[in-house]
PDB file of C-alpha atoms in Angstrom:
ATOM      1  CA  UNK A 854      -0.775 -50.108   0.840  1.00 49.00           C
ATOM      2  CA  UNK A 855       2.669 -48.741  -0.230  1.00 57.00           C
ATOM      3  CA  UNK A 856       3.813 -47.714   3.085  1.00 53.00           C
ATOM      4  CA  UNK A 857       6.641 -45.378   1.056  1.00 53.00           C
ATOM      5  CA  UNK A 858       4.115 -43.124  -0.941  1.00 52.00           C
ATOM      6  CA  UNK A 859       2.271 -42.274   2.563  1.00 46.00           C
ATOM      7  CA  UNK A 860       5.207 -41.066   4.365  1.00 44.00           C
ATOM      8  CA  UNK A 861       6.346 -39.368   0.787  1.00 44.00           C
ATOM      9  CA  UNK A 862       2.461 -37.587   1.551  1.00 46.00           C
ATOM     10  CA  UNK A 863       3.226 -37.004   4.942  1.00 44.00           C
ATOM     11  CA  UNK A 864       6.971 -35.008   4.353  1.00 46.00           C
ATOM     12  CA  UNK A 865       6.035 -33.483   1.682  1.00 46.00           C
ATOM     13  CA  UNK A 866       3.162 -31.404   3.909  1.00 46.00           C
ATOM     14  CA  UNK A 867       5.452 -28.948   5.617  1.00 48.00           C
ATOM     15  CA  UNK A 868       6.824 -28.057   2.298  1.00 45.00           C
ATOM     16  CA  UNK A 869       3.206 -27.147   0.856  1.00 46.00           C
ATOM     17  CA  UNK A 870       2.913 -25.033   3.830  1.00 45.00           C
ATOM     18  CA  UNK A 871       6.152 -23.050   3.220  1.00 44.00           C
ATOM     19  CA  UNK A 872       5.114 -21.509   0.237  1.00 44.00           C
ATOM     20  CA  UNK A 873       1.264 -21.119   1.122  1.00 46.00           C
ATOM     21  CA  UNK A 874       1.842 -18.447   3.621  1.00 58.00           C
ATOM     22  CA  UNK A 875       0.477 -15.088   3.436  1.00 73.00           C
ATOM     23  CA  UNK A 876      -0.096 -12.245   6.216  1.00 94.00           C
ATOM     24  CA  UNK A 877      -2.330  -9.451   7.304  1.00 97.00           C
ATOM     25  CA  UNK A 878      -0.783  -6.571   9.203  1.00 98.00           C
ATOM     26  CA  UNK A 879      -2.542  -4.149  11.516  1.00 98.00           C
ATOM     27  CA  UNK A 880      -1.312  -1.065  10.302  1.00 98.00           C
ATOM     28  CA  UNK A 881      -1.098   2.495  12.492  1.00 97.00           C
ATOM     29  CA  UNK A 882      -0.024   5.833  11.485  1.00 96.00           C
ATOM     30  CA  UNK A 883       0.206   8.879  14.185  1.00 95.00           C
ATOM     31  CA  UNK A 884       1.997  12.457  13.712  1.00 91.00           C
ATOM     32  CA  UNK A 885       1.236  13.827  17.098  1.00 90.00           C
ATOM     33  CA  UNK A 886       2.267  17.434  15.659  1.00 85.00           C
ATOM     34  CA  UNK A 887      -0.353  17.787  12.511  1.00 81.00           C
ATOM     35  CA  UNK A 888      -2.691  15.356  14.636  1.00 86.00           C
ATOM     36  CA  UNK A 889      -3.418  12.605  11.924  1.00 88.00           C
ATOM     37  CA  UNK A 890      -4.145   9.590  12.994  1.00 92.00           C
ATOM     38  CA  UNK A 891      -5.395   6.688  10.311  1.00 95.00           C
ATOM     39  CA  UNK A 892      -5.391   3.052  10.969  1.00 97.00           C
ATOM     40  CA  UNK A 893      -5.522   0.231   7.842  1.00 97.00           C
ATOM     41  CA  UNK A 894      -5.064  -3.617   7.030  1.00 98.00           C
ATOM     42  CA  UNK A 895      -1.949  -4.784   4.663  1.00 98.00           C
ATOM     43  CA  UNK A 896      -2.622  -7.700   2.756  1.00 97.00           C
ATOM     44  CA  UNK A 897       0.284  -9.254   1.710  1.00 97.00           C
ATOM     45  CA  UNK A 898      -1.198 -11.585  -0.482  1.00 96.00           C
ATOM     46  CA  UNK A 899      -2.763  -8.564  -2.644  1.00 97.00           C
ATOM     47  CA  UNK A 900      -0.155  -6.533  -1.617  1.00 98.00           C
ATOM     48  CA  UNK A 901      -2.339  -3.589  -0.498  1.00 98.00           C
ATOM     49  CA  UNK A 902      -3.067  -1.315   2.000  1.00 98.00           C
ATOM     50  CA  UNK A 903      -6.325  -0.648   2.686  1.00 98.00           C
ATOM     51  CA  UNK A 904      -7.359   2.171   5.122  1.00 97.00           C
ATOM     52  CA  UNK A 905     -10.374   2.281   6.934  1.00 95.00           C
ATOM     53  CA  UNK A 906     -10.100   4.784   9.434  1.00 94.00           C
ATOM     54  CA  UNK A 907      -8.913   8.371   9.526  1.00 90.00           C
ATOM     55  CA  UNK A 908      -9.125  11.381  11.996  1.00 86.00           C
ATOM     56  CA  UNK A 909      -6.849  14.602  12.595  1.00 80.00           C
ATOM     57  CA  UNK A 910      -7.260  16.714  15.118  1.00 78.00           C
ATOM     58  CA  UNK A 911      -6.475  19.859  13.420  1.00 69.00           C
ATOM     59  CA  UNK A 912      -8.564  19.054  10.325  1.00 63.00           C
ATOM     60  CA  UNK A 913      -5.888  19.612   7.925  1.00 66.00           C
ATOM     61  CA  UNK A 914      -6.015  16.774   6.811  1.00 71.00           C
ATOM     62  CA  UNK A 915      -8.585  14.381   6.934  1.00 77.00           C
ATOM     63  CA  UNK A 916     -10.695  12.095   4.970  1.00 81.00           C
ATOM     64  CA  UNK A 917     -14.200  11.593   5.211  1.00 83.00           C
ATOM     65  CA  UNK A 918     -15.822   8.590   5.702  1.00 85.00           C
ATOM     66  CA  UNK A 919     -17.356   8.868   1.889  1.00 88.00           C
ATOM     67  CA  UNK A 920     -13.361   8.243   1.182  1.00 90.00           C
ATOM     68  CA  UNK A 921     -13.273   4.924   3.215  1.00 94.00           C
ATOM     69  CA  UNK A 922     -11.812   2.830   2.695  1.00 96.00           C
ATOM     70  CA  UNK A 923      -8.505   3.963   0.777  1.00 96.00           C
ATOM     71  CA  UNK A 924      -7.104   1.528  -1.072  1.00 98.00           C
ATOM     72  CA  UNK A 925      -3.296   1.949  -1.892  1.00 97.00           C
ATOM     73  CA  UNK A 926      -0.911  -0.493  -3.795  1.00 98.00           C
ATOM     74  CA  UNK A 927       2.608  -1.296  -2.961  1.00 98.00           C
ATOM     75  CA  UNK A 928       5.503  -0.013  -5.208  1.00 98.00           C
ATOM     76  CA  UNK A 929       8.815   0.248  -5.898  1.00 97.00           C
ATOM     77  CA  UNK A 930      10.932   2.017  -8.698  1.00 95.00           C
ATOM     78  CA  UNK A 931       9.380   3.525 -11.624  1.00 91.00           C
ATOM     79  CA  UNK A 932       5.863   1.795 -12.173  1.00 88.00           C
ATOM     80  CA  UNK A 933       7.022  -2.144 -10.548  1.00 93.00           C
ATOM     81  CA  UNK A 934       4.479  -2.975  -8.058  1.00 96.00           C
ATOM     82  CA  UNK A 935       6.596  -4.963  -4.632  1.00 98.00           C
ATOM     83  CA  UNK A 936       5.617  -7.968  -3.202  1.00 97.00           C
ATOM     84  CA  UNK A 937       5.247  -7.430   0.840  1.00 98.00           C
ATOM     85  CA  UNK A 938       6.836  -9.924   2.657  1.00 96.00           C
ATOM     86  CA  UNK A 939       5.317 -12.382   4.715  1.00 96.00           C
ATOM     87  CA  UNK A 940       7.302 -11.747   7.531  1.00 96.00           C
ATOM     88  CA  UNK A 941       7.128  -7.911   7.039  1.00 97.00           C
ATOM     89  CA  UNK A 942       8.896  -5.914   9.707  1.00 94.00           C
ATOM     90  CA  UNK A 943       7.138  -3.084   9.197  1.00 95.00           C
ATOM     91  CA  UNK A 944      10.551  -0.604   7.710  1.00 96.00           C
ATOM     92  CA  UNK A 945       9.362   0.914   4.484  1.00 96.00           C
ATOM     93  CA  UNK A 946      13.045   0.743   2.270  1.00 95.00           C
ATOM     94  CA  UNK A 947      12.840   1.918  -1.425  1.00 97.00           C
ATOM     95  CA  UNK A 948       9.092   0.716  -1.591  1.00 98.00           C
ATOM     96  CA  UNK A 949       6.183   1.975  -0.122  1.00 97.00           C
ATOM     97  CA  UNK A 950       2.073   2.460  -1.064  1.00 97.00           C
ATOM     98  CA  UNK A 951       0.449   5.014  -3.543  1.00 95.00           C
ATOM     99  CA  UNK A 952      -3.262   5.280  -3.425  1.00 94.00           C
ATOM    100  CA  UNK A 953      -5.066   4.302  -6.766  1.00 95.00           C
ATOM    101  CA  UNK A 954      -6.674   7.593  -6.686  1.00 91.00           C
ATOM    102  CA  UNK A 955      -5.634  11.205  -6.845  1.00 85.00           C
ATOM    103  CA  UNK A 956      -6.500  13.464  -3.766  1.00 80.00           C
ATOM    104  CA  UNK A 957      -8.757  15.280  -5.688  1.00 77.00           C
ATOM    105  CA  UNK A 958     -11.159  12.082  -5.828  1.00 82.00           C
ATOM    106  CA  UNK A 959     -11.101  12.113  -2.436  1.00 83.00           C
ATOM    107  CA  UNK A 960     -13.509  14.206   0.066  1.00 80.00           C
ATOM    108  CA  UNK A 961     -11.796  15.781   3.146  1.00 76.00           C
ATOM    109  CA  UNK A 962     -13.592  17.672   5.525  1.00 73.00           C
ATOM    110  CA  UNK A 963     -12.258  20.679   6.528  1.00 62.00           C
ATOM    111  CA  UNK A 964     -13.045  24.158   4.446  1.00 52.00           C
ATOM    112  CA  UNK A 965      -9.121  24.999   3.424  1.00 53.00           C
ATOM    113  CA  UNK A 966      -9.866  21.268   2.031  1.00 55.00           C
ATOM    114  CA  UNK A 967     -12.980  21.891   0.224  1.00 54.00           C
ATOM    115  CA  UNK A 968     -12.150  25.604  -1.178  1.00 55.00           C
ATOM    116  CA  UNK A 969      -9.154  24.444  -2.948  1.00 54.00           C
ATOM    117  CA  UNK A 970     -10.564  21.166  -4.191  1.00 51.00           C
ATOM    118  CA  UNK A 971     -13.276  22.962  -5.980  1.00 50.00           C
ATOM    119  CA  UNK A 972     -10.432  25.419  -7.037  1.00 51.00           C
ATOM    120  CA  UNK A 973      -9.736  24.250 -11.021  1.00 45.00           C
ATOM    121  CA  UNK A 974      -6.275  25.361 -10.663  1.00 46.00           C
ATOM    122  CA  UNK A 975      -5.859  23.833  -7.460  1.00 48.00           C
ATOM    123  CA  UNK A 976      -6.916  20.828  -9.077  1.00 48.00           C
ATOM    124  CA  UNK A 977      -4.733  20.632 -12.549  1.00 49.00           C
ATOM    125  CA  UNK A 978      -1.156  21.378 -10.313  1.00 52.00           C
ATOM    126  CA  UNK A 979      -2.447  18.552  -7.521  1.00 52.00           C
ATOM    127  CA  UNK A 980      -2.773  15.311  -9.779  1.00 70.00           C
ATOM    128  CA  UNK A 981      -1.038  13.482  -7.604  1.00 81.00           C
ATOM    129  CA  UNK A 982      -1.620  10.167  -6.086  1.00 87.00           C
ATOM    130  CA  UNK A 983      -0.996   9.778  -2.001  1.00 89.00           C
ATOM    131  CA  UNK A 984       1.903   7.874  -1.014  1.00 92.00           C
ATOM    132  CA  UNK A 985       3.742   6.151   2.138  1.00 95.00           C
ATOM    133  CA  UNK A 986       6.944   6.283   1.969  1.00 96.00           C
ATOM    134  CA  UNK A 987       7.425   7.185  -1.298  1.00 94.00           C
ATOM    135  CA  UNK A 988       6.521  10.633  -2.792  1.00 90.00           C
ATOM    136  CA  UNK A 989       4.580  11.359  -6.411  1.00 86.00           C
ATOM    137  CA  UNK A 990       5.930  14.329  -8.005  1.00 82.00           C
ATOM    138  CA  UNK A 991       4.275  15.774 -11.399  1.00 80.00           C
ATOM    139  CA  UNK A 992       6.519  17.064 -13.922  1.00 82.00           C
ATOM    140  CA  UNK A 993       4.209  19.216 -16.521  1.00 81.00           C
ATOM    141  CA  UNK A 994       5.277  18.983 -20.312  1.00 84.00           C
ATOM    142  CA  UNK A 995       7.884  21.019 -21.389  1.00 84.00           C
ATOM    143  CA  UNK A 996       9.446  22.236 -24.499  1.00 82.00           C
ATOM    144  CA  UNK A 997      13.224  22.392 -25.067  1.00 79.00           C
ATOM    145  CA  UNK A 998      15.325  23.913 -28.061  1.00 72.00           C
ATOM    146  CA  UNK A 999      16.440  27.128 -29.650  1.00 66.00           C
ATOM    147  CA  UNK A1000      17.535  28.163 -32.913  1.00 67.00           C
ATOM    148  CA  UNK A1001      17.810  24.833 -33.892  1.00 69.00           C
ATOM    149  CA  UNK A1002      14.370  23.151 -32.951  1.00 71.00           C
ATOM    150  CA  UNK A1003      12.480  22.587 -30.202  1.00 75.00           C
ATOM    151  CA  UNK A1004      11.914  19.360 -28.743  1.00 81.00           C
ATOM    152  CA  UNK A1005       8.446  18.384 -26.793  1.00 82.00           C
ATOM    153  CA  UNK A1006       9.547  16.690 -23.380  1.00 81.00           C
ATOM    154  CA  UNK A1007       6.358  14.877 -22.643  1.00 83.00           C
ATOM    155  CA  UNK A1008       4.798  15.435 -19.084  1.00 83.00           C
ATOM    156  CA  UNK A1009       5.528  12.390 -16.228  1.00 83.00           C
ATOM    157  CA  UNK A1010       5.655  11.546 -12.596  1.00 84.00           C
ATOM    158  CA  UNK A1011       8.475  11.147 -11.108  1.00 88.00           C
ATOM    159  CA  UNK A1012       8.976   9.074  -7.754  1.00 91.00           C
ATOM    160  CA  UNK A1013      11.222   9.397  -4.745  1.00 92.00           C
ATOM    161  CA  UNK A1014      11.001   6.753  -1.853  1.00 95.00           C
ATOM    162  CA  UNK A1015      11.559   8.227   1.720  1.00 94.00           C
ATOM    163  CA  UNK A1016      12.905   4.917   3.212  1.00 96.00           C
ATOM    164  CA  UNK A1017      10.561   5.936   6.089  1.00 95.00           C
ATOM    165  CA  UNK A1018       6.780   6.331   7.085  1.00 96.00           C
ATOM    166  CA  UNK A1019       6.274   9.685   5.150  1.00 94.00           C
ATOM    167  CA  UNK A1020       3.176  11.215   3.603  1.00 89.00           C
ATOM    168  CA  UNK A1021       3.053  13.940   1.408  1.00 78.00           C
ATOM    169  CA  UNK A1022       0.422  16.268   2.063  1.00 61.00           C
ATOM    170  CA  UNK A1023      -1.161  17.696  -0.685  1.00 59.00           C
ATOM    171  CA  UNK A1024      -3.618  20.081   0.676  1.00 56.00           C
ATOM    172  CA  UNK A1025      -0.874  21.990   2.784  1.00 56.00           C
ATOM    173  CA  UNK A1026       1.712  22.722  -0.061  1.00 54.00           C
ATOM    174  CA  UNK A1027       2.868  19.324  -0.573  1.00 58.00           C
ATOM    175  CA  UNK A1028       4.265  19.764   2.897  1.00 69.00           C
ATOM    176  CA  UNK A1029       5.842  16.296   3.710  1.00 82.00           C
ATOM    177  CA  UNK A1030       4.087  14.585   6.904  1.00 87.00           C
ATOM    178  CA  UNK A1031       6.295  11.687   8.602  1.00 91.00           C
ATOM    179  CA  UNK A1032       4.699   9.543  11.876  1.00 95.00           C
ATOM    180  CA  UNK A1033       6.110   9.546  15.001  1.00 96.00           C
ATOM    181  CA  UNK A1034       4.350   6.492  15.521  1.00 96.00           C
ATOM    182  CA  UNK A1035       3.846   3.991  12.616  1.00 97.00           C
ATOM    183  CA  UNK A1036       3.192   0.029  13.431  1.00 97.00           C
ATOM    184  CA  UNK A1037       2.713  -2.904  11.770  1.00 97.00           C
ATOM    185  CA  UNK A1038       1.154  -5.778  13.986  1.00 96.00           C
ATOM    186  CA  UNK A1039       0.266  -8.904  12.654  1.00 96.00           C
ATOM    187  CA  UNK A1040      -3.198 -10.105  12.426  1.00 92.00           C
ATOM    188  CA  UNK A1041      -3.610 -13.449  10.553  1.00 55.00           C
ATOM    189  CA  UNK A1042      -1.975 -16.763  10.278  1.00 55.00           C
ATOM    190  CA  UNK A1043      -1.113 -18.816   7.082  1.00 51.00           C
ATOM    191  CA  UNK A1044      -4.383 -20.800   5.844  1.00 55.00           C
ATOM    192  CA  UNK A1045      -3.216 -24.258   4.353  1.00 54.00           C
ATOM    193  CA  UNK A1046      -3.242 -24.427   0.552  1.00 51.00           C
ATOM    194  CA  UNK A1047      -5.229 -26.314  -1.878  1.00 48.00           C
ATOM    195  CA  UNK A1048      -1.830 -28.077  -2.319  1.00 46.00           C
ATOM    196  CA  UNK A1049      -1.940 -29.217   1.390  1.00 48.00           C
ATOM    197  CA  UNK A1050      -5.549 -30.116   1.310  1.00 49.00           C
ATOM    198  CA  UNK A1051      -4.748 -32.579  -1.173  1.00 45.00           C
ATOM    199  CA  UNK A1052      -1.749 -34.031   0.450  1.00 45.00           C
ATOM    200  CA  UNK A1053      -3.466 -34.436   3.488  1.00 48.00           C
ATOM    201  CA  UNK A1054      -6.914 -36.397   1.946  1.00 54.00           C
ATOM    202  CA  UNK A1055      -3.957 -38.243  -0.032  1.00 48.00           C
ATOM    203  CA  UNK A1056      -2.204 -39.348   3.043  1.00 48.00           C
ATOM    204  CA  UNK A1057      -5.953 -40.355   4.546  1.00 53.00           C
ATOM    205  CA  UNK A1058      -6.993 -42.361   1.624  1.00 49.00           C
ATOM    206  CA  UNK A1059      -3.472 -44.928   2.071  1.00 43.00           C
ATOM    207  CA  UNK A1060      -4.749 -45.027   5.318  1.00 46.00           C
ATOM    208  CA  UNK A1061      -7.883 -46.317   4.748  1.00 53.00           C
ATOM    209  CA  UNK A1062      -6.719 -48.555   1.964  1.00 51.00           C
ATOM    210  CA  UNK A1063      -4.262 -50.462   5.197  1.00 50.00           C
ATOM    211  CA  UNK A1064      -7.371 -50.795   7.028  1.00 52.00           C
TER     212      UNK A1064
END
């Protein structure tokens, strides 16, 4: 047996564990004065949020259960999706999560909710996406010029990242609503990669091969 390629196995094991690590975070948003109140898993090997429950005890704003669960992506700048940390503390800063759908795709259960949803207006000025901590603004096309021509400026959304645990409410006039209690516990440990696994039956084969 070469004695040097089975401790080279057995070193190198810690190393394969560094970079197979990955995290799930229990995730809790509360504003005591609007009364929501939605709980979610972040995956930071997807980088996702996904939110499974939701209740509000003004029902302003609240999703039904046909909405569960939300799934939201993490994202920084203009269109970059961000890679949550590992060892995420839980402080949103210049990144946070936009759902993949609109709010109109979604079904809420209060009447204020439901009226303006089946609004069309309400609809075409609301095509924005829910975010955490960062806020999805739609800029309708526009056309610029005078005398001299006019120039199309092409509709887009712009972003703006709160650097805190912010939602922007679209049902109540894009009224911004930040927790007053917003937690991130952790729920998983790293499982060992494939890289590992090999290491590991490596290191037990020299063994067997001494024997």
């Amino acid at each position: 047996m070469n004695i040097s390629q089975y401790i080279l196995a057995v070193l190198a094991i810690p190393f394969a564990t560094s970079f197979s690590q990955a995290a799930e975070f229990d995730l809790n948003f509360e504003d005591t004065s609007t009364g929501v109140n939605w709980a979610g898993v972040v995956d930071t090997t997807t980088d996702t949020l996904s939110i499974s429950q939701w209740s509000a005890t003004g029902g302003d704003y609240f999703a039904t259960e046909a909405s569960l669960p939300m799934i939201f992506n993490a994202v920084t700048g203009a269109s970059s999706s961000y890679d949550i940390p590992d060892v995420w503390d839980g402080n949103l800063t210049n990144w946070g999560f936009l759902s993949e759908n609109i709010w109109t795709d979604y079904t809420w259960n209060s009447q204020p909710n439901i009226d303006r949803g089946n609004n069309p207006l309400f609809i075409d000025i609301n095509t924005t996406k829910i975010g955490i901590g960062v806020k999805e603004t739609y800029v309708p096309e526009a056309i610029d010029g005078g005398d001299e021509g006019f120039t199309i400026i092409p509709a887009r959304f712009d972003r703006t990242y709160t650097n805190a645990a912010t939602m922007t409410d679209s049902v109540n006039e894009k009224r911004d609503i930040t927790a007053t209690t917003f937690t991130a516990t952790p729920v998983a440990v790293p499982e060992p990669s494939s890289a590992l696994l090999l290491l590991v039956g490596a290191a037990g084969a020299l063994v067997r091969r001494k024997r």
